[in-house]
Amino acid sequence: MLENFSFRTIVEYLPLFGQGLVTTVWLSALSFAGALAVGIVLAAMSLQRGWLFRVPAKAYIDAVRATPLLAQLYFLYFGLPHLGFVLPELVVGILALSLNSGAYVAEIIRAGILSIPRGQVEAGVASGMTYVQRMRLVILPQAFKVTIPPLLGQAIVLVKDSALLSLISVSELTRAGQLLASDRFMPAEGFITIAAFYLLLYYGLKGLAALSGRWLGLQPARSST
Amino acid sequence: GTLDDITKRGELRVAVQTQGPPFSLVGAAGERTGSSVELAELMAKEMGVKITFLDFDWDGLIPALLSGKADLLVADMTPTLARGMKVAFTKPYMYTGSTVFTKADGKFKTTEDCKAKGTKIAVLLGATGEKEAKTAFPDADIKSYKGGGPLLLDAVNNGQADCGVNDVSAVKGQSTAYPAGSFTIMPDLLSKEPLAFATRYDEPDLLVWMNLFLDQVSVDGRLQKNLDYWVNSDAWKKDH
Amino acid sequence: MIEFRGVNKWFGALNVLRDITLSVEPREVVVVCGPSGSGKSTLIRCINGLETIRDGDLVVDGQRLGDPATNMTRLRTEIGFVFQSFNLYPHRTALENVTLAPIHVRKIPRNEAEQAGRELLAKVGLADKVHAYPAQLSGGQQQRVAIARCLGMRPKIMLFDEPTSALDPEMISEVLDVMVAVAEEGMTMMVVTHEMGFARKVAQRVVFMDAGAIVESGTPEEFFSQPKTDRSRAFLSKILRH
Amino acid sequence: MIEFRGVNKWFGALNVLRDITLSVEPREVVVVCGPSGSGKSTLIRCINGLETIRDGDLVVDGQRLGDPATNMTRLRTEIGFVFQSFNLYPHRTALENVTLAPIHVRKIPRNEAEQAGRELLAKVGLADKVHAYPAQLSGGQQQRVAIARCLGMRPKIMLFDEPTSALDPEMISEVLDVMVAVAEEGMTMMVVTHEMGFARKVAQRVVFMDAGAIVESGTPEEFFSQPKTDRSRAFLSKILRH
Amino acid sequence: MIWQQLQSLVGSYPLALRGLGVTVVLSLISLVLGTLLGFGLGILRTGGNRLISAAIGAWVDLIRGTPFLVQIFLIFFILPEFGIELDAFTAGIIALTNLAACFICEIVVAGIRSVPTGQVEAALASGLSRWQRMRQVVLPQAMRIVLPPLVGQYVLLIKDSSVVSAIGLTDLTRVGWLVVQRVPNGLLVFFLVGLGYFIVCYPLIMLARRLERRMGAAHGEVQL
Ligand SMILES: Nc1ncnc2c1ncn2[C@@H]1O[C@H](COP(=O)(O)OP(=O)(O)OP(=O)(O)O)[C@@H](O)[C@H]1O
Ligand SMILES: Nc1ncnc2c1ncn2[C@@H]1O[C@H](COP(=O)(O)OP(=O)(O)OP(=O)(O)O)[C@@H](O)[C@H]1O
Ligand SMILES: [Mg+2]
Ligand SMILES: [Mg+2]
C-alpha cells in the first residue's frame, strides 16, 4: 500500500480534511467545556459528606468509567428518541462526549481539591470564612493549578474519542479519512493523514499544557520552609 | 501465479464485511452465511481448496485486500471507476439499485416527499447510496451511518431520520427483522448499479478465473438459485 | 475570656484531653508546654472550633462552644490562629494574605483594608515584602506575615501553635520579637511553645500538659525554678539539657 | 581524612562554596554552623559526592573526588550520612533499614547482618522497636534508626546534616546522646548543627560559614567566648538570644 | 417486537461469550506484557541517559497522539510490506501491548518522580548501586503512587481493545455489530455490550478505588 502512496490525492482531499479538522476542534472544545461543567458538579457532589449527593455521583462516575464510550453514545443516540427527544446528531455527540469526559474530569478535580493541604482549609476556617468563601478564595484557585496538566491530558483523550462521532454521521476528521478510503480505496493515505492531524492537535495541546504550567509556575506554587 | 499459490496453500482467503442480510450475516446459531458468503464457498469448492473467511469492518476491508492478507474480497460492493483505479473488479454478477424507504405510518409517502428541504436522509457511510442520495436530494440533510444497513432501518424506525437510502436488496432483506408493513419501500430505484467481487491487479490469473466462475454459475443456474433464495425472496429467513 | 470547665475530648478510643479546667483572663498571656502528643495543639484548636469537644464546657468571649445559638463563623473572626507551618495562601501575595479575610469576611472596603494591611506588614518588619509571594519569603518572614494576617482581623484573642518550631534558629528571634510586641500591646494570647525565653519574658502563666491533662500551672519563675511534678522536671531537664 | 583545597561550587550563577580549604583529621569531630543558605549542607554533601565540585581538590580517605580512578560507590560505603529529615525507607522496618545496605552492598549474609543490626539498634536504645516501621516511630526514634543504619556499614567517616533540627525539643537530647557516644568511640565526624551544647561537649573544632565561605574556625571555647568577626557575633547573638 | 428481539438476542449468547472471551484474553495478555514493558520504559526514561529518555518520550508522544485504529492498521497492514507478517491476534496483542506500555510508562515515571529525592540520596549515601536503589528503595515506594492509576489505565485499555475488530478479531464490540444486523435495535444491543464491559471493568474500578483510599489513608490524606 505504501509503494503507491499518493500525496497528490491527499492534497486533493485536503479541503475535506481541513473541514474535518475544524469540526473536530470546535466540537471537542464545546464538549470539553461541557465536560468541565459536568465534572465540577460531579466533583462537588462526590466531596459531600452526606450520601444523598455523594452516592449518585460516584455511581454515575463508575458506570461511565466501566463502559465504553461507544455503548454510551448509542445509549443516548438510540435511547433518547424513546423518551421523546429527537436531537440532532451533533448535539447528541457533544452531549455524549461531555457526559463521558465529565466523569473523568470529576475525578481529576476531586483529586486536585483533596491535594490541597489541610492547613489551607484550616487557615480559612480560622479566619472566619464560610464554606463557599473557602472554596472560592482558597481551595479552588490552588486546586486549579494542580488539575491543569491532567485536565489537558483528558482533553487529548477527548479529541481522539471524538472520532467515534463519525459513527453517528458527524463529519469530523476521522470521517474525512474514511471517505478517502472508501471513495478512492486509499486507506493508507486516509488513515496516515488523519494520524498526522491528530498528532498535530496532540502537540498543540501538549504545548498548551507546558505553557500553562510555565505560566502558573511564575506564581510560586508551594509555601515551604 | 496466485492460483498456484492458492492450490499449494490449499486455502482460499476471502475478506468479507458482515453487513447484514442478505449478502453477509451471522446466523442465529452464530454461523457465517449469506448470498456472497455462499458464492465464495462455492468458489473454494470449485478450486478444490478450503475457505477461510477474514471478517473485517469497512475500515479493514480494502487494506486487507491491498496488503495481501486476503486473496479476494466478497462484499456487496459497487465497482465504481474511482475504485477500479485501485482494485480489480470482476464482471458484475447481479444488478441492484438504491431505493428510498420510509416509516410506513410517517408523513413521507413518496420519493418526491423526501426531496423537501431539510429532510433527514439516512445513508450508509461510504456506500454508493450516499453519493446517490446527495444528487437525488440536494436540499436534504444527509446523515451517514457506519455499521450496516440494519442501523439505517433502526434510525428511520426511531425517527432519527425521515427516509433511508440503501441498496434495494439489502433493504428488503433487512426489513424482515421488523413486523411486516413497518416500512414503505419506494418502488422506483434511484439508480441501477452492479455488484461485483474484487481482487488485486497483480493477480490477473485469479481475476480471469473468477470471471470464468461467474460465467459458469450463471450458465448452470447456480447463481440464479443463490439470488432467488437470498435476494429475491425471504426464503432464507426460515433457515437462518 | 477563655474558660474550660471539665473538658474532655476523644480521638476514637484515645482520650486526648482529660478533664481540662483552665481560665484565661483578658490581656493574659499563657504559655502551654509539654511533651509531643500531650494534647497541646488539640487544646488550643478547640478554642476556635477546629476541633469539637465531647463533654465539658468551653466558653470563649462569653459564648459557649457547641451551643446552637453560637455563631462559630462570627466567633472565629474574634480569634486569630497562627500555625506551626504558617499556612499562608501560596497563590496570594503577602498583602493579599493579610487583606483577604478583612475584605471578604469583615466586608471592609478594599482600599481601607490594603491601607491597614500595609501598616501591619510594616509593623512586623516586612514593609518591603508587600507584593512577595510566600514561596519568595524565608520561613521567619512567612510566619510574620501569618501573624500580620491574624492581626488584620483585629481579634480579641490570639492562639499560637508552636509558631517557631518550623524555623531555622536564626529566624526564631525575629518572630518572637513580633510576638512580644503583640503581647505588650495587651492581646489575650495562648501560645504553645518550647521557647522558654519567650515564656519568661511575657507569660503570666505557664501550663504544663502531659497525656492530655494539665499537670501543672504557675508563673514562669515558679515553673522553671521549682517544677512541682516529676514529669515536668523530666521534661524541663530534657529540653534545657544541651 | 577529609581535605578540601580551594574548592569552589556553583549552582548556576550562584557561588555556593567559595575557596574552601579545610582539613579534618582522623577521629576529629568538626561542627559546622552558620546562617541558612550559607552552604553548610552543600559543603558536607560534597564529601560523599551527593554534590559535585567545579574546581579545587577534595580528597577523602586518600581518594580524590572527581578522579575517574575513584570508585564513588565504594568510597560512599566508607562514609555514613545522616539527614535532617531522616530519610528512612518508609516501606522497611527499622531492622530492614539497618540491614539493607550491609546485605546488598557489603554482601554480608542475612542472619549475620540481622544479628549486627539488632545490636546496633540496641545500642541506640531501640531494642524494642526492631520491627517497627518508620511511620510508627517518633522523630527522635527515626533519627536514631538512621544513625544505626549508617553505623551498620562500619563507616570511617560520619557526616550529619542538622540531625536534630526536625525534632521536637524533648527528642533532641536522645539523638545528641547517641551522637556523643559515637564521637567518644573515635569516629571521624563532621556535623552541621546549631546545638551549641553538643559542640562544646565533643567538637575539637567549630567552623562558621557565611555566604559560601569559611569565615572563622577554632575551638568551641574560642568561638563561643570570643567570636572574631561581626558576622559570627551577630549570628551567635541571634541563636542564643531567647 | 421487543420480545422477539430479546429471544433472538438470547440465542446469540454463545457468540457474545466468545466475543467477551476474545476481549478478556486479548486484554489480559497485552496488559501483562504492557505492564512489564511499561515499567521497563519508565525506568529507562527516568535513568540518566538523555538520548534514551528523549527517544522514549518521543515514542510515547507518538503513540499517545495518534488514533489507536491507525496504529493497529499500520502494524497489521503495513508491516507486511517490510516483511513482517502477523496474524490478526498477534498484531492485536502487539498494538495493544505497545499502547499499554506507553501509557503505563508515563504513570511509572510519575511514580518514580514522586519518591522524595532524600530517599535516593539515602540509598546513594549507603553505597547502593543504581539498580539496587531502583529495586530496593525507589520502586517499592513508587508503587503507592503507581498502583491506583495503573488499575484505572487497565480499564481504559480494555475498552480500547475494541478497535481490534478493524483487523478482523471478533471481540465483544464486534459481536455487537454482528448481532445488530439481525436484531436491529442499537439501544438494546449496545446496552448489553456495555453491560459486558461493565462486568469486566467494574471490579477493576472498585479495586482502583480501594487502592486509592488505602494509599490515601497511608499518606494521611484528609476529607475537607
Ligand atoms: N485527627 C486526629 N485523629 C486521631 N488522633 C489524633 C488526631 N490529632 C491528634 N491526635 C492524637 O492526639 C494526641 C494529642 O495530639 P496533639 O497534636 O494535640 O499533641 P501535641 O501536644 O500538640 O503534640 P506535638 O508537640 O507533637 O504537636 C496525640 O496522641 C495524637 O496522636
Ligand atoms: N539544588 C540546588 N540548586 C540551586 N541552588 C541550590 C541548590 N541547593 C542549594 N542551593 C542554594 O545554595 C545555597 C546554599 O545552600 P545550602 O543548602 O548548602 O545551605 P545551608 O547552609 O545548608 O542552609 P540551611 O541551614 O537552610 O540548610 C543556598 O542559597 C541555596 O538556595
Ligand atoms: Mg502540636
Ligand atoms: Mg542545610
PDB file of N, CA, C and O in Angstrom, chain C residues 63-64 66-72:
ATOM      1  N   GLN C  63     -19.268  33.257  74.811  1.00  0.00           N
ATOM      2  CA  GLN C  63     -20.146  32.379  74.033  1.00  0.00           C
ATOM      3  C   GLN C  63     -19.762  30.919  74.238  1.00  0.00           C
ATOM      4  O   GLN C  63     -18.586  30.569  74.179  1.00  0.00           O
ATOM      5  N   ARG C  64     -20.781  30.056  74.445  1.00  0.00           N
ATOM      6  CA  ARG C  64     -20.487  28.668  74.716  1.00  0.00           C
ATOM      7  C   ARG C  64     -20.291  27.901  73.415  1.00  0.00           C
ATOM      8  O   ARG C  64     -21.170  27.921  72.541  1.00  0.00           O
ATOM      9  N   GLY C  66     -20.328  24.832  70.901  1.00  0.00           N
ATOM     10  CA  GLY C  66     -21.210  23.678  70.788  1.00  0.00           C
ATOM     11  C   GLY C  66     -22.665  24.061  71.004  1.00  0.00           C
ATOM     12  O   GLY C  66     -23.572  23.292  70.695  1.00  0.00           O
ATOM     13  N   ASP C  67     -22.910  25.260  71.523  1.00  0.00           N
ATOM     14  CA  ASP C  67     -24.259  25.779  71.681  1.00  0.00           C
ATOM     15  C   ASP C  67     -24.804  26.157  70.302  1.00  0.00           C
ATOM     16  O   ASP C  67     -24.136  26.860  69.555  1.00  0.00           O
ATOM     17  N   PRO C  68     -25.997  25.684  69.934  1.00  0.00           N
ATOM     18  CA  PRO C  68     -26.518  26.029  68.607  1.00  0.00           C
ATOM     19  C   PRO C  68     -26.670  27.543  68.429  1.00  0.00           C
ATOM     20  O   PRO C  68     -26.627  28.043  67.304  1.00  0.00           O
ATOM     21  N   ALA C  69     -26.817  28.275  69.523  1.00  0.00           N
ATOM     22  CA  ALA C  69     -27.007  29.722  69.419  1.00  0.00           C
ATOM     23  C   ALA C  69     -25.695  30.447  69.077  1.00  0.00           C
ATOM     24  O   ALA C  69     -25.708  31.602  68.679  1.00  0.00           O
ATOM     25  N   THR C  70     -24.576  29.746  69.245  1.00  0.00           N
ATOM     26  CA  THR C  70     -23.289  30.389  68.980  1.00  0.00           C
ATOM     27  C   THR C  70     -22.973  30.360  67.489  1.00  0.00           C
ATOM     28  O   THR C  70     -22.976  29.291  66.869  1.00  0.00           O
ATOM     29  N   ASN C  71     -22.722  31.526  66.936  1.00  0.00           N
ATOM     30  CA  ASN C  71     -22.333  31.595  65.525  1.00  0.00           C
ATOM     31  C   ASN C  71     -20.823  31.420  65.445  1.00  0.00           C
ATOM     32  O   ASN C  71     -20.050  32.331  65.696  1.00  0.00           O
ATOM     33  N   MET C  72     -20.380  30.192  65.108  1.00  0.00           N
ATOM     34  CA  MET C  72     -18.944  29.886  65.106  1.00  0.00           C
ATOM     35  C   MET C  72     -18.171  30.780  64.138  1.00  0.00           C
ATOM     36  O   MET C  72     -17.080  31.248  64.435  1.00  0.00           O
TER      37      MET C  72
END
